[in-house]
Amino acid sequence: MNTYRLYFSPGACSLAAHIVLEETGVPFELVAVPVGEGANLQPAYLAINPKGRVPALAIAGEPRVLTELPAIMTFISRRHRETLAMLPQDPFDEARCHEWFAWLTGWVHGVGFGALWRPARFAAEETLHAAVCAQGRRTIETAFGQIERKFVDGSSHALPCGYTIVDPFLLVLYRWGMRIGLQMTNRYPAWTALTRCLLERPAVQRALHSEGISLEL
Ligand SMILES: N[C@@H](CCC(=O)N[C@@H](CS)C(=O)NCC(=O)O)C(=O)O
């Protein structure tokens, strides 16, 4: 019996939740909802998540489905706190994780990549889309510079206390940076070092493999 069912799209932000599930070691099932094919907008998936986004997490014995990446990451890491130290016990460090997530999901993903990949969300007029995309790219590049500078204190992870739920999401964003043609290894060496370190984790390798995707540096 699987403890969880994760609705995901290969390489989407749901990959971060997938990695954390792999880290728990508990049995879970994957259900592919390929966003590129519009599966997230089909009635069958809208019945699970009316917002039409991945990830969504179904939990054995719990009729309510959980959505929104930060909520899913927090839930899994708190529920498996005994065996999975990815959400710090220290209140300040825990708040720091939420601070990262608010910015990464709300600004970098929602505004930056949202404008670049989904300009119609920001302007209905097609004539404005090129300008919206260009602004999305500028937002991403500014934010990526800020992410890189977060490592100037020599930290090897997003939080100096070690591996947390923030790191798998940084891996997803790093991969998206490559997808949009940014020279990630040259421009962001410290973030690249974190990504290399994450790629050595068996849980990360399993998640990439089962989504049928790769991240080659
Ligand atoms: N705020 C949501 C955003 C989720 C989201 O936008 N997911 C993307 C994949 S990375 C998606 O489902 N996109 C579908 C679409 O844009 O139609 C979260 O943090 O979970």
Tab-separated table of C-alpha atoms and ligand atoms in Angstrom:
chain	number	residue	atom	x	y	z
A	1	MET	CA	0.000	0.000	0.000
A	2	ASN	CA	1.441	3.337	-1.027
A	3	THR	CA	1.530	6.105	1.552
A	4	TYR	CA	1.303	8.821	-1.073
A	5	ARG	CA	0.316	9.476	-4.670
A	6	LEU	CA	2.124	12.359	-6.325
A	7	TYR	CA	0.649	13.998	-9.412
A	8	PHE	CA	3.578	15.397	-11.351
A	9	SER	CA	4.753	16.581	-14.748
A	10	PRO	CA	8.296	15.603	-15.818
A	11	GLY	CA	10.784	18.312	-14.834
A	12	ALA	CA	8.103	20.632	-13.438
A	13	CYS	CA	8.241	22.140	-9.950
A	14	SER	CA	6.665	18.872	-8.792
A	15	LEU	CA	10.155	17.342	-9.188
A	16	ALA	CA	11.114	19.001	-5.896
A	17	ALA	CA	8.286	17.183	-4.084
A	18	HIS	CA	9.223	13.969	-5.867
A	19	ILE	CA	12.810	14.242	-4.577
A	20	VAL	CA	11.627	14.799	-1.011
A	21	LEU	CA	9.335	11.769	-1.278
A	22	GLU	CA	12.304	9.725	-2.490
A	23	GLU	CA	14.295	10.966	0.506
A	24	THR	CA	11.636	9.663	2.938
A	25	GLY	CA	12.017	6.068	1.779
A	26	VAL	CA	8.261	5.483	2.135
A	27	PRO	CA	6.334	3.827	-0.712
A	28	PHE	CA	4.592	6.220	-3.086
A	29	GLU	CA	2.934	6.144	-6.462
A	30	LEU	CA	3.546	8.570	-9.312
A	31	VAL	CA	0.808	9.763	-11.634
A	32	ALA	CA	2.038	11.675	-14.675
A	33	VAL	CA	0.020	14.745	-15.620
A	34	PRO	CA	2.052	16.085	-18.568
A	35	VAL	CA	1.531	19.840	-18.605
A	36	GLY	CA	2.958	20.093	-22.135
A	37	GLU	CA	0.070	17.924	-23.356
A	38	GLY	CA	-2.538	19.873	-21.383
A	39	ALA	CA	-3.299	16.906	-19.103
A	40	ASN	CA	-3.492	19.301	-16.150
A	41	LEU	CA	-6.536	20.955	-17.720
A	42	GLN	CA	-8.482	17.746	-18.363
A	43	PRO	CA	-11.626	17.192	-16.239
A	44	ALA	CA	-10.122	14.113	-14.564
A	45	TYR	CA	-7.244	16.156	-13.147
A	46	LEU	CA	-9.322	19.264	-12.438
A	47	ALA	CA	-11.432	17.039	-10.174
A	48	ILE	CA	-8.255	16.443	-8.145
A	49	ASN	CA	-6.830	19.962	-8.304
A	50	PRO	CA	-9.322	22.520	-9.645
A	51	LYS	CA	-6.430	24.983	-10.058
A	52	GLY	CA	-5.064	22.754	-12.827
A	53	ARG	CA	-1.490	22.776	-11.570
A	54	VAL	CA	1.002	20.202	-10.438
A	55	PRO	CA	2.038	19.058	-7.912
A	56	ALA	CA	-0.858	17.545	-5.999
A	57	LEU	CA	-0.409	15.003	-3.240
A	58	ALA	CA	-2.938	12.352	-2.228
A	59	ILE	CA	-2.334	10.773	1.171
A	60	ALA	CA	-3.441	7.259	2.180
A	61	GLY	CA	-6.324	7.440	4.635
A	62	GLU	CA	-6.829	11.165	4.063
A	63	PRO	CA	-9.649	12.260	1.767
A	64	ARG	CA	-8.220	15.757	1.302
A	65	VAL	CA	-5.656	16.303	-1.457
A	66	LEU	CA	-2.849	18.722	-0.772
A	67	THR	CA	-1.725	21.221	-3.412
A	68	GLU	CA	0.890	24.012	-3.646
A	69	LEU	CA	4.518	22.996	-3.581
A	70	PRO	CA	5.523	24.766	-0.324
A	71	ALA	CA	2.603	23.165	1.547
A	72	ILE	CA	3.446	19.712	0.171
A	73	MET	CA	7.146	20.050	0.990
A	74	THR	CA	6.401	21.264	4.520
A	75	PHE	CA	3.840	18.527	5.105
A	76	ILE	CA	6.085	15.654	3.979
A	77	SER	CA	9.121	16.879	5.866
A	78	ARG	CA	7.186	17.504	9.098
A	79	ARG	CA	5.403	14.175	8.897
A	80	HIS	CA	8.684	12.297	8.487
A	81	ARG	CA	10.714	14.480	10.821
A	82	GLU	CA	12.038	11.448	12.737
A	83	THR	CA	13.831	10.089	9.691
A	84	LEU	CA	14.085	13.079	7.378
A	85	ALA	CA	15.870	16.170	8.622
A	86	MET	CA	14.908	18.462	5.744
A	87	LEU	CA	12.864	20.991	7.724
A	88	PRO	CA	15.027	22.514	10.462
A	89	GLN	CA	13.875	22.281	14.092
A	90	ASP	CA	15.285	25.705	14.873
A	91	PRO	CA	12.431	28.262	14.471
A	92	PHE	CA	14.587	30.797	12.660
A	93	ASP	CA	15.964	28.242	10.218
A	94	GLU	CA	12.473	26.852	9.619
A	95	ALA	CA	11.234	30.389	8.909
A	96	ARG	CA	14.176	30.846	6.560
A	97	CYS	CA	12.955	27.823	4.551
A	98	HIS	CA	9.517	29.420	4.249
A	99	GLU	CA	11.140	32.721	3.309
A	100	TRP	CA	12.996	30.989	0.467
A	101	PHE	CA	9.821	29.225	-0.691
A	102	ALA	CA	7.682	32.369	-0.663
A	103	TRP	CA	10.202	34.104	-2.899
A	104	LEU	CA	11.043	31.154	-5.157
A	105	THR	CA	7.443	30.136	-5.799
A	106	GLY	CA	5.827	33.570	-5.740
A	107	TRP	CA	8.417	35.660	-7.511
A	108	VAL	CA	10.958	33.531	-9.376
A	109	HIS	CA	8.530	30.840	-10.556
A	110	GLY	CA	5.210	32.700	-10.582
A	111	VAL	CA	6.358	36.046	-11.933
A	112	GLY	CA	9.676	35.328	-13.685
A	113	PHE	CA	9.021	31.984	-15.391
A	114	GLY	CA	5.291	32.724	-15.487
A	115	ALA	CA	5.885	35.800	-17.643
A	116	LEU	CA	8.426	34.032	-19.850
A	117	TRP	CA	6.454	30.829	-20.410
A	118	ARG	CA	2.869	32.052	-19.938
A	119	PRO	CA	2.780	35.695	-21.086
A	120	ALA	CA	-0.993	35.494	-21.642
A	121	ARG	CA	-1.373	35.410	-17.858
A	122	PHE	CA	-0.017	38.936	-17.710
A	123	ALA	CA	-1.441	40.506	-20.858
A	124	ALA	CA	-4.342	39.315	-22.996
A	125	GLU	CA	-3.132	41.243	-26.064
A	126	GLU	CA	-0.800	39.066	-28.107
A	127	THR	CA	1.120	42.104	-29.308
A	128	LEU	CA	2.380	42.573	-25.744
A	129	HIS	CA	3.608	39.018	-25.267
A	130	ALA	CA	7.151	39.532	-26.560
A	131	ALA	CA	7.627	42.411	-24.102
A	132	VAL	CA	6.179	40.364	-21.221
A	133	CYS	CA	8.499	37.446	-22.075
A	134	ALA	CA	11.489	39.786	-22.168
A	135	GLN	CA	10.558	41.191	-18.770
A	136	GLY	CA	10.139	37.641	-17.414
A	137	ARG	CA	13.646	36.798	-18.566
A	138	ARG	CA	15.052	39.928	-16.906
A	139	THR	CA	13.254	39.022	-13.668
A	140	ILE	CA	14.724	35.520	-13.791
A	141	GLU	CA	18.269	36.722	-14.462
A	142	THR	CA	18.122	39.259	-11.628
A	143	ALA	CA	16.730	36.636	-9.245
A	144	PHE	CA	19.312	34.050	-10.324
A	145	GLY	CA	22.080	36.553	-9.523
A	146	GLN	CA	20.510	36.988	-6.076
A	147	ILE	CA	20.399	33.222	-5.570
A	148	GLU	CA	24.096	32.949	-6.444
A	149	ARG	CA	24.966	35.726	-3.985
A	150	LYS	CA	23.191	33.815	-1.195
A	151	PHE	CA	26.135	31.421	-1.268
A	152	VAL	CA	28.857	34.081	-0.851
A	153	ASP	CA	29.284	33.138	2.812
A	154	GLY	CA	30.653	29.787	1.610
A	155	SER	CA	27.470	27.839	2.415
A	156	SER	CA	27.127	24.692	0.376
A	157	HIS	CA	23.316	24.629	0.693
A	158	ALA	CA	20.517	27.199	0.665
A	159	LEU	CA	20.608	27.202	4.456
A	160	PRO	CA	23.965	27.091	6.259
A	161	CYS	CA	22.560	24.373	8.560
A	162	GLY	CA	22.607	21.844	5.665
A	163	TYR	CA	20.303	19.975	3.267
A	164	THR	CA	16.719	21.244	3.474
A	165	ILE	CA	13.539	21.229	1.394
A	166	VAL	CA	14.748	24.398	-0.349
A	167	ASP	CA	17.609	22.627	-2.132
A	168	PRO	CA	15.547	20.313	-4.384
A	169	PHE	CA	13.578	23.314	-5.603
A	170	LEU	CA	16.816	25.148	-6.373
A	171	LEU	CA	17.795	22.123	-8.460
A	172	VAL	CA	14.549	22.423	-10.429
A	173	LEU	CA	15.147	26.130	-11.065
A	174	TYR	CA	18.761	25.476	-12.043
A	175	ARG	CA	17.539	22.988	-14.633
A	176	TRP	CA	14.987	25.506	-15.919
A	177	GLY	CA	17.832	28.028	-16.241
A	178	MET	CA	19.595	25.568	-18.537
A	179	ARG	CA	16.375	25.047	-20.491
A	180	ILE	CA	16.113	28.754	-21.242
A	181	GLY	CA	19.724	28.872	-22.413
A	182	LEU	CA	21.477	30.522	-19.488
A	183	GLN	CA	25.144	29.580	-19.089
A	184	MET	CA	24.504	28.222	-15.616
A	185	THR	CA	27.932	26.721	-14.857
A	186	ASN	CA	29.805	29.906	-15.845
A	187	ARG	CA	27.433	32.443	-14.373
A	188	TYR	CA	26.504	30.713	-11.132
A	189	PRO	CA	29.475	28.671	-9.839
A	190	ALA	CA	28.330	28.366	-6.225
A	191	TRP	CA	24.816	27.308	-7.243
A	192	THR	CA	26.425	24.863	-9.675
A	193	ALA	CA	28.453	23.365	-6.801
A	194	LEU	CA	25.211	22.830	-4.851
A	195	THR	CA	23.600	21.228	-7.899
A	196	ARG	CA	26.566	18.865	-8.385
A	197	CYS	CA	26.324	17.875	-4.738
A	198	LEU	CA	22.565	17.215	-5.059
A	199	LEU	CA	23.108	15.119	-8.194
A	200	GLU	CA	25.186	12.721	-6.125
A	201	ARG	CA	22.238	11.917	-3.877
A	202	PRO	CA	20.568	8.592	-4.758
A	203	ALA	CA	17.128	10.090	-4.076
A	204	VAL	CA	17.755	12.826	-6.652
A	205	GLN	CA	19.066	10.304	-9.189
A	206	ARG	CA	16.015	8.067	-8.701
A	207	ALA	CA	13.609	10.979	-9.120
A	208	LEU	CA	15.287	12.208	-12.326
A	209	HIS	CA	15.413	8.683	-13.696
A	210	SER	CA	11.779	7.892	-12.999
A	211	GLU	CA	10.658	11.191	-14.584
A	212	GLY	CA	12.751	10.292	-17.651
A	213	ILE	CA	14.783	13.494	-17.485
A	214	SER	CA	18.413	14.438	-16.885
A	215	LEU	CA	20.556	17.310	-15.696
A	216	GLU	CA	24.008	17.232	-17.220
A	217	LEU	CA	26.624	19.768	-16.134
B	1	LIG	N1	1.727	27.898	-6.904
B	1	LIG	C1	1.798	26.555	-7.438
B	1	LIG	C2	2.307	26.639	-8.859
B	1	LIG	C3	2.332	25.304	-9.521
B	1	LIG	C4	2.588	25.432	-11.003
B	1	LIG	O1	2.433	26.503	-11.608
B	1	LIG	N2	2.956	24.309	-11.594
B	1	LIG	C5	3.177	24.304	-13.009
B	1	LIG	C6	4.262	23.308	-13.378
B	1	LIG	S1	5.852	23.844	-12.772
B	1	LIG	C7	1.908	23.906	-13.696
B	1	LIG	O2	1.196	23.051	-13.244
B	1	LIG	N3	1.629	24.571	-14.805
B	1	LIG	C8	0.472	24.281	-15.581
B	1	LIG	C9	0.055	25.435	-16.406
B	1	LIG	O3	0.715	26.473	-16.346
B	1	LIG	O4	-0.941	25.280	-17.098
B	1	LIG	C10	2.708	25.700	-6.570
B	1	LIG	O5	3.638	26.235	-5.949
B	1	LIG	O6	2.466	24.478	-6.480
